[in-house]
Amino acid sequence: MTAGAIRVEVFDTTLRDGLQVEGVSATVEDKLRIAEQLDALGVHYIEGGWPGANPKDIEFFARAARELDMTTSTLVAFGSTRRPRGKVDDDATLRNLVEAGTSAVCIVAKSSEYHVTQALQTTLDEGEAMIADSVEYLTGQGRRVLVDLEHFFDGYKTNPEFSLRALEAAVVKGASHVVLCDTNGGSLPHEVEEIVGAVHAHVGRDVAIGIHCHDDTGCAVANSMAAVRAGARHVQGTLNGLGERTGNANLTTIIPNLQLKLGYTCLPEGRIERLTAVSHHVAELLNRAVNPQSPYVGSSAFAHKAGLHTSAIARARDAYEHVNPELVGNGTRFVVSEMAGRATITMKAAELGLELDGPAVNGVIDDLKRLEHEGYHFEAADASLELLMRRASGWQQEFFRVESMRVITDELPNGDFTTEATVKVWVGNDRRVFTAEGNGPVNAIDLALRSALNGAYPQLDRVHLTDFKVRILDGAGATGAVTRVLIDATDGDRDWTTIGVSTNIIEASWRALEESIVFGLLHAG
Ligand SMILES: [Zn+2]
């Protein structure tokens, strides 16, 4: 990045637009934790929600003012212009916006003729006045006012005069930003570049131009980039592209594209390295895993299923990777399977910081071939692979030793099921016997093992299981069906996956669970 690079502001709307996604709901507590992550990443603006649309968002802004210590980001309350034919000073939406107490507010305004006349059922003059009055009122209250011009691109394509009138109304009354929204997400990059260019030629000297895209054509990132090329200096989007339908513009892709490829400054010095961690942490808070194939931050983004190319990649990573993954806090990963040769295993060992001699490497290759034949799949279970390789180097886990494990499921006369697990383990010379009830066998053995280790390893409090996947593999010949269990876990900073395989689903689960806990203890900071 060159000194004095052009700044492009990042406006994150994960907590407002992003939470429109199906199947996700966040508590006020979750939203506060996400805001902290966004501040740590260093975005300029964090849109916290729509106070007035729901009581949770009112509580969020009240608690954010008391509890959050923002160092880089400005918190923004979202709302809309006044109602048609209404007055600004008795408008509940505007009052809630002011009462949220943020220094900046963002209001959505209708900027397409069709939406003013059809959705609002009012005249274009009134549509313009709604924007002008609302911006004037909010700036009069000392707020910095950003205006999201809803359906701007669609409106501009049919009646550019009105869309520009709506935009000018905001500029004249002192809006700091006019944000052009592709609300339906149907625009394409060449259209966005052309229209933003026209707007920039029109008002680019008077106001900051922003862009807000949705991904309905799969072009939200490309459209945002096109807008910046055409003069936009403010980009709205969400972490991991969260949002309704196909999602919002994905900031975890846009930020590195703008900063690493085009030389714009989006985040303060030294922050882009946090991108991968923040992306995963926020996904965790929302219980929605990052797509492994996400550009820059996905677990597969820099994963090489090497084979023949392994040593070539090791020699010249930049020939196979479009950027250095460490720039965004990710890392090169060599995917290891039964196909792996000595070079791949040696490199994987180096990646993990292990020294394996020749016989140990051969041992790993033999183990992989045997276990993958039994149904293991180490590509998907990096943590189990690491433990296997450590064992090959002579390491043994000394956190605990299992004497026995038992799990019982009963059906009660009323039709309810109860599950109870008993685990007997040794921690050093201390024998611990614990029983726990759970809502299923895996939950019960997890709880029993944790209870047994409780006290000895307080760091386990941070480790929890995030996903549990079971696959029944085709019965090979007469041996019957084999069950493969994958368990995902996290300690908040690091995510990992372990695997267990057996004809017995409880045994497969127990193997994966035990390795998951061992891996968590091994890496607990
Ligand atoms: Zn939106």
Short mmCIF file of C-alpha atoms and ligand atoms in Angstrom, two decimals, residues 16-17 212 214 248, ligand 1:
data_model
loop_
_atom_site.label_atom_id
_atom_site.label_comp_id
_atom_site.label_asym_id
_atom_site.label_seq_id
_atom_site.Cartn_x
_atom_site.Cartn_y
_atom_site.Cartn_z
CA ARG A 16 -28.95 -4.14 10.37
CA ASP A 17 -29.23 -5.35 6.75
CA HIS A 212 -24.81 -0.33 -1.36
CA HIS A 214 -27.05 -6.81 -3.02
CA ASN A 248 -25.33 -8.13 0.72
ZN ZN B 1 -29.75 -3.37 1.59
#
